[in-house]
Amino acid sequence: MAVGIKGLSSLRPVHGVRLGTVMAGIRKADRRDLVIIQCDEGTAGAAVFTQSQFAAPPVLLAKAHLGLAAPRALIINTGYANAATGEQGLEDARACCQAVASHLNCAVEEVLPFSTGVIGERIPVDRIVSAVPAALAAASAEGWNEAASGIMTTDTVPKGVSVTLTAGGREVTITGIAKGSGMIHPNMATMLSFVATDVAAEAAVLQAALKRVVATTFNAITVDGDTSTNDALVLLATGRSDVLLESSGPVWDAFVEALERVCRTLAQAIVRDGEGATKFVEIQVTGGRSAEECRAVADTIALSPLVKTALFASDPNWGRILAAIGRAPIAPLDTRDIVVMLGDACVFRNGAVDPGYSEEWGRRAFAGEEIHIRVDLGQGDASATVFTSDLSYEYVRINGSYRT
Amino acid sequence: MAVGIKGLSSLRPVHGVRLGTVMAGIRKADRRDLVIIQCDEGTAGAAVFTQSQFAAPPVLLAKAHLGLAAPRALIINTGYANAATGEQGLEDARACCQAVASHLNCAVEEVLPFSTGVIGERIPVDRIVSAVPAALAAASAEGWNEAASGIMTTDTVPKGVSVTLTAGGREVTITGIAKGSGMIHPNMATMLSFVATDVAAEAAVLQAALKRVVATTFNAITVDGDTSTNDALVLLATGRSDVLLESSGPVWDAFVEALERVCRTLAQAIVRDGEGATKFVEIQVTGGRSAEECRAVADTIALSPLVKTALFASDPNWGRILAAIGRAPIAPLDTRDIVVMLGDACVFRNGAVDPGYSEEWGRRAFAGEEIHIRVDLGQGDASATVFTSDLSYEYVRINGSYRT
């Protein structure tokens, strides 16, 4: 189903990280639905979380715990999001953390909780707590691929990637997994993703690296404009490679470049597996007075249901793209400055259809699974790129079926 | 198809206005596609137009003409929008106006052009000009119902309404027609609508009355968030009732109330006939710190594809409504202040599911064709209401079929 994804190859272990995945019977039987990620003492953690006003109790708790202590374990459940559950939800999330902490003989603040699934219902704390020993016992450095499956909800494929780099004369590994295919819109983290590396870093430096790459990766994707109450991206650094990441220098440059590659691959995989997606679409806006302006235009195009249905139909309906540009919330400009390209075909410039454009060219640009739309605003040097999917019958079917 | 619309009853003539509708063969044969509305000398005109940066040549010309002279005629074609056509498009629109002006022996500025249809292609000026004499000859005070059909594009029903009021001891009539069912989002005018009255008014007073009612009517509807390049709302006042509308007083009060009724009926008819619509949805947000804040929350709910597909499924999936509220672009607030109602059922308050809520109640609230969602933000006294439709397979079918 997922556009251009062939299946997940074997993910590379990260020294100091072990993952265990089990069936806890959280919402459905016979489904891997509980993952515990353990990391060595001395691991640094960084994270970005949903900006939703309704950030779920596990998000609030994970954020608070990360502010208090370095992480030793992450506990992730699917089935229920533990969102809109109020005080009770906080207690439930804390109970799950406590169960892990008791077994690991660490403080509750050293455990971070994550949940994804139905909003508004309690998580079955008893069943989760009962499954914790098995999930801890299953822990393996080779457990990444199983964990990638264990965090899936409406995803049709598991998502993960490993990258190695040489820095400070030594090999460094970065491995990450992600889940999410609907309710996807950039507003900090937009799904669940867990990335680990064996680089050594202080938490503040790690956070800076994560912040640096998130804008062009996880925050550059959108499926339907909806931000979840639960989404989170976590980066763990165990230090086991003995390569020290500092806030500048060649190690920083190499690490950030590789981290961006990991995050871009994971983020794009989420779009490629977007609910009902049949197309993977890159929308690049250049020539803006600011990156925000470019982003506003790109978002307006990416979120227009009329553009998205035209993409689904492989219909180079550029009138809808112009209409979206025209209503984007930006300062007035002379539309004669604007150039619009569908793939390599220029369709609009000097305020009218390009005389060289033919419908045949546009149709060719929209025929494949991967579509590239470029808009130059002709006002300045700023640019922004977003990645999105189309709007298909299947999207309506997935989201328009009564909750099952 | 249209939700809760039974068909158009006979519209009431307005003294001083005559409408002629003909088949000009503009894009398809055997289709009424050209309407000319004539009004008596001395008629005042007011209008609001699309805010799109790509406002089409006919919009630019109508706006300019209205600034130069009182209107004598409106020429409206379907089939092609004459948008993104540059200088050539302006010349084409002017040629259509000139043809009408020549026959009426008036100045070209006294004719206003309107187009709707495919973007990016020229209008067939020759065919339109050839059909002008027939459209003028067909002019009749009884021509409103035919004109309502003549301006339709993807609409499934003609839309119109007449209201009479007593003001200054005399009877005043307001009759209006509208078209539009996709690419509908409030940003001034959002479709084509032509309203006429026999009240007497200066253009500035008429414009003030139109501006007054448009915020809560045409600007309170959204189907898919898309604003067209061509949309316009025109109000003509012939003065033939001899009732003078001034900028305050009992005539003003009665007229504005009646005009709002006309515009609300037309605007809601557009939503009821929204592309693929199976539900008519009112989203009311109260308790905000400002009307803008309430509107931002209402719009985010109304435009969320996840909420819209849940509405289509008659699924009271309030988690998606919370998620939309949570990501609305407003200042932070304590979510424990928020109350969410589905119809008469309170589903969320004090930061969690209302203990009295049952899924059965929610299902009942979402079962019918008309759905009412209320959100109280608990911050202040401001409020806003928007009207929208759901997102169905049919929406995707209509917009995801290659242009035909």
mmCIF file of N, CA, C and O in Angstrom, chain A residues 12-96:
data_model
loop_
_atom_site.group_PDB
_atom_site.id
_atom_site.type_symbol
_atom_site.label_atom_id
_atom_site.label_comp_id
_atom_site.label_asym_id
_atom_site.label_seq_id
_atom_site.Cartn_x
_atom_site.Cartn_y
_atom_site.Cartn_z
ATOM 1 N N ARG A 12 19.832 -1.855 12.494
ATOM 2 C CA ARG A 12 21.107 -2.061 13.150
ATOM 3 C C ARG A 12 20.986 -1.776 14.642
ATOM 4 O O ARG A 12 20.451 -0.742 15.035
ATOM 5 N N PRO A 13 21.486 -2.654 15.486
ATOM 6 C CA PRO A 13 21.458 -2.400 16.931
ATOM 7 C C PRO A 13 22.260 -1.142 17.277
ATOM 8 O O PRO A 13 23.176 -0.758 16.545
ATOM 9 N N VAL A 14 21.898 -0.539 18.388
ATOM 10 C CA VAL A 14 22.629 0.613 18.923
ATOM 11 C C VAL A 14 23.179 0.185 20.275
ATOM 12 O O VAL A 14 22.405 -0.221 21.157
ATOM 13 N N HIS A 15 24.469 0.250 20.455
ATOM 14 C CA HIS A 15 25.073 -0.176 21.727
ATOM 15 C C HIS A 15 24.382 0.510 22.885
ATOM 16 O O HIS A 15 24.300 1.734 22.922
ATOM 17 N N GLY A 16 23.916 -0.306 23.834
ATOM 18 C CA GLY A 16 23.318 0.272 25.037
ATOM 19 C C GLY A 16 21.807 0.371 24.992
ATOM 20 O O GLY A 16 21.200 0.891 25.922
ATOM 21 N N VAL A 17 21.185 -0.113 23.899
ATOM 22 C CA VAL A 17 19.727 -0.053 23.773
ATOM 23 C C VAL A 17 19.174 -1.453 23.517
ATOM 24 O O VAL A 17 19.687 -2.179 22.664
ATOM 25 N N ARG A 18 18.136 -1.842 24.256
ATOM 26 C CA ARG A 18 17.494 -3.147 24.095
ATOM 27 C C ARG A 18 15.984 -2.949 24.038
ATOM 28 O O ARG A 18 15.429 -2.138 24.793
ATOM 29 N N LEU A 19 15.334 -3.680 23.153
ATOM 30 C CA LEU A 19 13.892 -3.490 22.960
ATOM 31 C C LEU A 19 13.155 -4.802 23.127
ATOM 32 O O LEU A 19 13.595 -5.847 22.618
ATOM 33 N N GLY A 20 12.016 -4.747 23.809
ATOM 34 C CA GLY A 20 11.180 -5.928 23.975
ATOM 35 C C GLY A 20 9.752 -5.622 23.559
ATOM 36 O O GLY A 20 9.197 -4.586 23.925
ATOM 37 N N THR A 21 9.162 -6.518 22.786
ATOM 38 C CA THR A 21 7.814 -6.307 22.256
ATOM 39 C C THR A 21 6.951 -7.512 22.591
ATOM 40 O O THR A 21 7.358 -8.649 22.332
ATOM 41 N N VAL A 22 5.770 -7.278 23.155
ATOM 42 C CA VAL A 22 4.903 -8.406 23.537
ATOM 43 C C VAL A 22 3.440 -8.109 23.209
ATOM 44 O O VAL A 22 3.080 -6.981 22.882
ATOM 45 N N MET A 23 2.631 -9.156 23.326
ATOM 46 C CA MET A 23 1.178 -9.004 23.192
ATOM 47 C C MET A 23 0.596 -8.868 24.592
ATOM 48 O O MET A 23 0.647 -9.816 25.376
ATOM 49 N N ALA A 24 0.032 -7.704 24.885
ATOM 50 C CA ALA A 24 -0.537 -7.482 26.217
ATOM 51 C C ALA A 24 -2.057 -7.540 26.197
ATOM 52 O O ALA A 24 -2.703 -7.381 27.227
ATOM 53 N N GLY A 25 -2.635 -7.743 25.019
ATOM 54 C CA GLY A 25 -4.102 -7.815 24.926
ATOM 55 C C GLY A 25 -4.773 -6.499 25.306
ATOM 56 O O GLY A 25 -5.852 -6.472 25.877
ATOM 57 N N ILE A 26 -4.123 -5.402 24.930
ATOM 58 C CA ILE A 26 -4.602 -4.091 25.400
ATOM 59 C C ILE A 26 -5.977 -3.751 24.849
ATOM 60 O O ILE A 26 -6.877 -3.381 25.592
ATOM 61 N N ARG A 27 -6.155 -3.881 23.547
ATOM 62 C CA ARG A 27 -7.480 -3.579 22.985
ATOM 63 C C ARG A 27 -7.969 -4.734 22.127
ATOM 64 O O ARG A 27 -9.144 -4.993 22.036
ATOM 65 N N LYS A 28 -7.033 -5.417 21.483
ATOM 66 C CA LYS A 28 -7.389 -6.567 20.671
ATOM 67 C C LYS A 28 -6.452 -7.713 21.060
ATOM 68 O O LYS A 28 -5.312 -7.473 21.471
ATOM 69 N N ALA A 29 -6.939 -8.907 20.893
ATOM 70 C CA ALA A 29 -6.108 -10.066 21.223
ATOM 71 C C ALA A 29 -5.112 -10.325 20.091
ATOM 72 O O ALA A 29 -5.277 -9.836 18.967
ATOM 73 N N ASP A 30 -4.092 -11.108 20.387
ATOM 74 C CA ASP A 30 -3.152 -11.579 19.372
ATOM 75 C C ASP A 30 -2.522 -10.459 18.565
ATOM 76 O O ASP A 30 -2.439 -10.537 17.327
ATOM 77 N N ARG A 31 -2.148 -9.416 19.251
ATOM 78 C CA ARG A 31 -1.559 -8.283 18.557
ATOM 79 C C ARG A 31 -0.405 -7.759 19.402
ATOM 80 O O ARG A 31 -0.578 -7.503 20.582
ATOM 81 N N ARG A 32 0.759 -7.585 18.794
ATOM 82 C CA ARG A 32 1.873 -6.985 19.526
ATOM 83 C C ARG A 32 1.509 -5.535 19.794
ATOM 84 O O ARG A 32 1.376 -4.750 18.872
ATOM 85 N N ASP A 33 1.332 -5.191 21.056
ATOM 86 C CA ASP A 33 0.806 -3.867 21.389
ATOM 87 C C ASP A 33 1.539 -3.182 22.538
ATOM 88 O O ASP A 33 1.134 -2.115 22.992
ATOM 89 N N LEU A 34 2.626 -3.809 23.023
ATOM 90 C CA LEU A 34 3.391 -3.190 24.109
ATOM 91 C C LEU A 34 4.878 -3.321 23.811
ATOM 92 O O LEU A 34 5.368 -4.427 23.535
ATOM 93 N N VAL A 35 5.557 -2.177 23.827
ATOM 94 C CA VAL A 35 6.999 -2.157 23.560
ATOM 95 C C VAL A 35 7.680 -1.467 24.742
ATOM 96 O O VAL A 35 7.213 -0.423 25.201
ATOM 97 N N ILE A 36 8.756 -2.066 25.236
ATOM 98 C CA ILE A 36 9.590 -1.366 26.222
ATOM 99 C C ILE A 36 10.999 -1.239 25.662
ATOM 100 O O ILE A 36 11.589 -2.225 25.195
ATOM 101 N N ILE A 37 11.475 -0.005 25.624
ATOM 102 C CA ILE A 37 12.837 0.261 25.165
ATOM 103 C C ILE A 37 13.682 0.604 26.392
ATOM 104 O O ILE A 37 13.358 1.527 27.124
ATOM 105 N N GLN A 38 14.726 -0.190 26.641
ATOM 106 C CA GLN A 38 15.609 0.087 27.769
ATOM 107 C C GLN A 38 16.924 0.652 27.262
ATOM 108 O O GLN A 38 17.398 0.287 26.191
ATOM 109 N N CYS A 39 17.516 1.526 28.055
ATOM 110 C CA CYS A 39 18.835 2.045 27.671
ATOM 111 C C CYS A 39 19.741 2.084 28.890
ATOM 112 O O CYS A 39 19.286 2.160 30.030
ATOM 113 N N ASP A 40 21.036 2.024 28.614
ATOM 114 C CA ASP A 40 22.034 1.974 29.684
ATOM 115 C C ASP A 40 21.990 3.229 30.551
ATOM 116 O O ASP A 40 21.595 4.308 30.086
ATOM 117 N N GLU A 41 22.441 3.078 31.757
ATOM 118 C CA GLU A 41 22.613 4.225 32.635
ATOM 119 C C GLU A 41 23.543 5.220 31.943
ATOM 120 O O GLU A 41 24.470 4.827 31.229
ATOM 121 N N GLY A 42 23.305 6.486 32.128
ATOM 122 C CA GLY A 42 24.154 7.498 31.506
ATOM 123 C C GLY A 42 23.673 7.926 30.131
ATOM 124 O O GLY A 42 24.281 8.776 29.489
ATOM 125 N N THR A 43 22.563 7.330 29.664
ATOM 126 C CA THR A 43 22.001 7.726 28.368
ATOM 127 C C THR A 43 21.362 9.111 28.488
ATOM 128 O O THR A 43 20.680 9.393 29.465
ATOM 129 N N ALA A 44 21.612 9.948 27.484
ATOM 130 C CA ALA A 44 20.964 11.268 27.454
ATOM 131 C C ALA A 44 19.707 11.184 26.597
ATOM 132 O O ALA A 44 19.663 10.422 25.626
ATOM 133 N N GLY A 45 18.699 11.971 26.951
ATOM 134 C CA GLY A 45 17.450 11.957 26.175
ATOM 135 C C GLY A 45 17.076 13.343 25.705
ATOM 136 O O GLY A 45 17.337 14.337 26.380
ATOM 137 N N ALA A 46 16.465 13.392 24.509
ATOM 138 C CA ALA A 46 15.915 14.652 23.992
ATOM 139 C C ALA A 46 14.581 14.304 23.362
ATOM 140 O O ALA A 46 14.359 13.151 22.977
ATOM 141 N N ALA A 47 13.684 15.262 23.277
ATOM 142 C CA ALA A 47 12.379 14.945 22.701
ATOM 143 C C ALA A 47 11.667 16.198 22.242
ATOM 144 O O ALA A 47 11.920 17.293 22.749
ATOM 145 N N VAL A 48 10.773 16.027 21.271
ATOM 146 C CA VAL A 48 9.806 17.071 20.935
ATOM 147 C C VAL A 48 8.434 16.425 21.002
ATOM 148 O O VAL A 48 8.263 15.238 20.704
ATOM 149 N N PHE A 49 7.443 17.219 21.423
ATOM 150 C CA PHE A 49 6.104 16.678 21.683
ATOM 151 C C PHE A 49 5.051 17.480 20.923
ATOM 152 O O PHE A 49 5.303 18.601 20.487
ATOM 153 N N THR A 50 3.868 16.916 20.802
ATOM 154 C CA THR A 50 2.735 17.607 20.187
ATOM 155 C C THR A 50 2.521 18.969 20.826
ATOM 156 O O THR A 50 2.726 19.131 22.031
ATOM 157 N N GLN A 51 2.075 19.924 20.022
ATOM 158 C CA GLN A 51 1.751 21.243 20.533
ATOM 159 C C GLN A 51 0.259 21.362 20.831
ATOM 160 O O GLN A 51 -0.244 22.442 21.108
ATOM 161 N N SER A 52 -0.463 20.260 20.743
ATOM 162 C CA SER A 52 -1.908 20.309 20.984
ATOM 163 C C SER A 52 -2.207 20.796 22.394
ATOM 164 O O SER A 52 -1.552 20.408 23.349
ATOM 165 N N GLN A 53 -3.259 21.616 22.501
ATOM 166 C CA GLN A 53 -3.708 22.066 23.828
ATOM 167 C C GLN A 53 -4.192 20.867 24.635
ATOM 168 O O GLN A 53 -4.237 20.905 25.858
ATOM 169 N N PHE A 54 -4.622 19.832 23.914
ATOM 170 C CA PHE A 54 -5.103 18.628 24.579
ATOM 171 C C PHE A 54 -4.000 17.568 24.668
ATOM 172 O O PHE A 54 -4.296 16.377 24.583
ATOM 173 N N ALA A 55 -2.757 17.993 24.827
ATOM 174 C CA ALA A 55 -1.666 17.030 24.965
ATOM 175 C C ALA A 55 -2.088 15.997 26.017
ATOM 176 O O ALA A 55 -2.550 16.340 27.100
ATOM 177 N N ALA A 56 -1.940 14.723 25.666
ATOM 178 C CA ALA A 56 -2.472 13.647 26.508
ATOM 179 C C ALA A 56 -1.635 13.470 27.780
ATOM 180 O O ALA A 56 -0.456 13.850 27.807
ATOM 181 N N PRO A 57 -2.220 12.876 28.832
ATOM 182 C CA PRO A 57 -1.474 12.629 30.071
ATOM 183 C C PRO A 57 -0.106 11.983 29.870
ATOM 184 O O PRO A 57 0.871 12.455 30.468
ATOM 185 N N PRO A 58 0.040 10.942 29.033
ATOM 186 C CA PRO A 58 1.391 10.386 28.872
ATOM 187 C C PRO A 58 2.385 11.403 28.314
ATOM 188 O O PRO A 58 3.568 11.382 28.684
ATOM 189 N N VAL A 59 1.919 12.299 27.427
ATOM 190 C CA VAL A 59 2.805 13.340 26.904
ATOM 191 C C VAL A 59 3.235 14.277 28.028
ATOM 192 O O VAL A 59 4.420 14.601 28.168
ATOM 193 N N LEU A 60 2.263 14.691 28.848
ATOM 194 C CA LEU A 60 2.584 15.594 29.961
ATOM 195 C C LEU A 60 3.578 14.937 30.906
ATOM 196 O O LEU A 60 4.533 15.567 31.378
ATOM 197 N N LEU A 61 3.375 13.644 31.158
ATOM 198 C CA LEU A 61 4.235 12.932 32.099
ATOM 199 C C LEU A 61 5.631 12.707 31.515
ATOM 200 O O LEU A 61 6.641 12.888 32.202
ATOM 201 N N ALA A 62 5.683 12.322 30.234
ATOM 202 C CA ALA A 62 6.992 12.093 29.604
ATOM 203 C C ALA A 62 7.812 13.378 29.617
ATOM 204 O O ALA A 62 9.011 13.369 29.894
ATOM 205 N N LYS A 63 7.131 14.493 29.320
ATOM 206 C CA LYS A 63 7.807 15.786 29.305
ATOM 207 C C LYS A 63 8.346 16.107 30.705
ATOM 208 O O LYS A 63 9.505 16.510 30.861
ATOM 209 N N ALA A 64 7.511 15.906 31.708
ATOM 210 C CA ALA A 64 7.920 16.202 33.093
ATOM 211 C C ALA A 64 9.069 15.293 33.527
ATOM 212 O O ALA A 64 10.065 15.752 34.088
ATOM 213 N N HIS A 65 8.939 14.005 33.236
ATOM 214 C CA HIS A 65 9.989 13.058 33.639
ATOM 215 C C HIS A 65 11.320 13.391 32.982
ATOM 216 O O HIS A 65 12.372 13.327 33.622
ATOM 217 N N LEU A 66 11.263 13.751 31.691
ATOM 218 C CA LEU A 66 12.494 14.056 30.972
ATOM 219 C C LEU A 66 13.178 15.291 31.562
ATOM 220 O O LEU A 66 14.404 15.422 31.497
ATOM 221 N N GLY A 67 12.379 16.180 32.145
ATOM 222 C CA GLY A 67 12.948 17.362 32.789
ATOM 223 C C GLY A 67 13.598 17.044 34.136
ATOM 224 O O GLY A 67 14.391 17.832 34.658
ATOM 225 N N LEU A 68 13.246 15.895 34.691
ATOM 226 C CA LEU A 68 13.711 15.550 36.044
ATOM 227 C C LEU A 68 14.880 14.573 36.052
ATOM 228 O O LEU A 68 15.678 14.558 36.982
ATOM 229 N N ALA A 69 14.969 13.722 35.045
ATOM 230 C CA ALA A 69 15.978 12.659 35.104
ATOM 231 C C ALA A 69 16.360 12.202 33.704
ATOM 232 O O ALA A 69 15.616 12.425 32.743
ATOM 233 N N ALA A 70 17.510 11.570 33.595
ATOM 234 C CA ALA A 70 17.902 10.943 32.340
ATOM 235 C C ALA A 70 17.091 9.653 32.195
ATOM 236 O O ALA A 70 16.827 8.965 33.181
ATOM 237 N N PRO A 71 16.665 9.311 30.970
ATOM 238 C CA PRO A 71 15.780 8.157 30.809
ATOM 239 C C PRO A 71 16.506 6.818 30.914
ATOM 240 O O PRO A 71 17.643 6.687 30.484
ATOM 241 N N ARG A 72 15.831 5.828 31.499
ATOM 242 C CA ARG A 72 16.324 4.452 31.529
ATOM 243 C C ARG A 72 15.420 3.532 30.703
ATOM 244 O O ARG A 72 15.848 2.471 30.268
ATOM 245 N N ALA A 73 14.148 3.947 30.554
ATOM 246 C CA ALA A 73 13.237 3.091 29.775
ATOM 247 C C ALA A 73 12.079 3.905 29.212
ATOM 248 O O ALA A 73 11.671 4.925 29.783
ATOM 249 N N LEU A 74 11.571 3.425 28.049
ATOM 250 C CA LEU A 74 10.378 3.998 27.431
ATOM 251 C C LEU A 74 9.341 2.881 27.372
ATOM 252 O O LEU A 74 9.660 1.764 26.942
ATOM 253 N N ILE A 75 8.108 3.160 27.798
ATOM 254 C CA ILE A 75 7.045 2.159 27.679
ATOM 255 C C ILE A 75 5.986 2.699 26.735
ATOM 256 O O ILE A 75 5.473 3.806 26.927
ATOM 257 N N ILE A 76 5.703 1.935 25.691
ATOM 258 C CA ILE A 76 4.839 2.403 24.604
ATOM 259 C C ILE A 76 3.703 1.414 24.399
ATOM 260 O O ILE A 76 3.947 0.229 24.164
ATOM 261 N N ASN A 77 2.461 1.904 24.479
ATOM 262 C CA ASN A 77 1.332 1.010 24.186
ATOM 263 C C ASN A 77 0.506 1.537 23.032
ATOM 264 O O ASN A 77 0.381 2.750 22.838
ATOM 265 N N THR A 78 -0.072 0.638 22.248
ATOM 266 C CA THR A 78 -1.052 1.017 21.231
ATOM 267 C C THR A 78 -2.430 0.618 21.750
ATOM 268 O O THR A 78 -2.565 0.105 22.845
ATOM 269 N N GLY A 79 -3.465 0.892 20.969
ATOM 270 C CA GLY A 79 -4.827 0.524 21.388
ATOM 271 C C GLY A 79 -5.589 1.708 21.940
ATOM 272 O O GLY A 79 -6.636 2.081 21.421
ATOM 273 N N TYR A 80 -5.063 2.286 22.991
ATOM 274 C CA TYR A 80 -5.694 3.457 23.599
ATOM 275 C C TYR A 80 -4.660 4.564 23.749
ATOM 276 O O TYR A 80 -3.507 4.304 24.128
ATOM 277 N N ALA A 81 -5.096 5.800 23.496
ATOM 278 C CA ALA A 81 -4.174 6.944 23.535
ATOM 279 C C ALA A 81 -4.054 7.540 24.925
ATOM 280 O O ALA A 81 -3.202 8.389 25.152
ATOM 281 N N ASN A 82 -4.922 7.118 25.831
ATOM 282 C CA ASN A 82 -4.920 7.737 27.173
ATOM 283 C C ASN A 82 -4.962 9.253 27.035
ATOM 284 O O ASN A 82 -4.234 9.970 27.718
ATOM 285 N N ALA A 83 -5.826 9.739 26.147
ATOM 286 C CA ALA A 83 -5.986 11.178 25.923
ATOM 287 C C ALA A 83 -7.386 11.583 26.343
ATOM 288 O O ALA A 83 -8.321 10.776 26.253
ATOM 289 N N ALA A 84 -7.540 12.830 26.802
ATOM 290 C CA ALA A 84 -8.826 13.338 27.292
ATOM 291 C C ALA A 84 -9.319 12.459 28.442
ATOM 292 O O ALA A 84 -10.508 12.164 28.552
ATOM 293 N N THR A 85 -8.402 12.057 29.279
ATOM 294 C CA THR A 85 -8.724 11.177 30.400
ATOM 295 C C THR A 85 -8.450 11.855 31.750
ATOM 296 O O THR A 85 -8.602 11.225 32.805
ATOM 297 N N GLY A 86 -8.025 13.120 31.698
ATOM 298 C CA GLY A 86 -7.906 13.919 32.915
ATOM 299 C C GLY A 86 -6.939 13.345 33.946
ATOM 300 O O GLY A 86 -5.947 12.683 33.608
ATOM 301 N N GLU A 87 -7.227 13.630 35.216
ATOM 302 C CA GLU A 87 -6.370 13.201 36.335
ATOM 303 C C GLU A 87 -6.174 11.685 36.339
ATOM 304 O O GLU A 87 -5.099 11.168 36.601
ATOM 305 N N GLN A 88 -7.275 10.977 36.056
ATOM 306 C CA GLN A 88 -7.218 9.522 36.034
ATOM 307 C C GLN A 88 -6.179 9.031 35.030
ATOM 308 O O GLN A 88 -5.438 8.079 35.286
ATOM 309 N N GLY A 89 -6.130 9.708 33.883
ATOM 310 C CA GLY A 89 -5.177 9.343 32.845
ATOM 311 C C GLY A 89 -3.737 9.511 33.308
ATOM 312 O O GLY A 89 -2.861 8.702 32.978
ATOM 313 N N LEU A 90 -3.488 10.586 34.063
ATOM 314 C CA LEU A 90 -2.136 10.805 34.607
ATOM 315 C C LEU A 90 -1.762 9.681 35.573
ATOM 316 O O LEU A 90 -0.650 9.143 35.525
ATOM 317 N N GLU A 91 -2.710 9.321 36.433
ATOM 318 C CA GLU A 91 -2.455 8.228 37.392
ATOM 319 C C GLU A 91 -2.169 6.924 36.658
ATOM 320 O O GLU A 91 -1.266 6.163 37.033
ATOM 321 N N ASP A 92 -2.946 6.670 35.616
ATOM 322 C CA ASP A 92 -2.763 5.426 34.864
ATOM 323 C C ASP A 92 -1.384 5.382 34.205
ATOM 324 O O ASP A 92 -0.693 4.357 34.241
ATOM 325 N N ALA A 93 -0.998 6.511 33.597
ATOM 326 C CA ALA A 93 0.320 6.550 32.937
ATOM 327 C C ALA A 93 1.424 6.367 33.978
ATOM 328 O O ALA A 93 2.418 5.666 33.739
ATOM 329 N N ARG A 94 1.242 7.000 35.130
ATOM 330 C CA ARG A 94 2.257 6.895 36.183
ATOM 331 C C ARG A 94 2.370 5.446 36.674
ATOM 332 O O ARG A 94 3.473 4.951 36.922
ATOM 333 N N ALA A 95 1.242 4.764 36.776
ATOM 334 C CA ALA A 95 1.251 3.373 37.230
ATOM 335 C C ALA A 95 2.049 2.482 36.273
ATOM 336 O O ALA A 95 2.781 1.575 36.709
ATOM 337 N N CYS A 96 1.920 2.757 34.974
ATOM 338 C CA CYS A 96 2.686 1.973 33.990
ATOM 339 C C CYS A 96 4.181 2.234 34.164
ATOM 340 O O CYS A 96 5.007 1.305 34.133
#
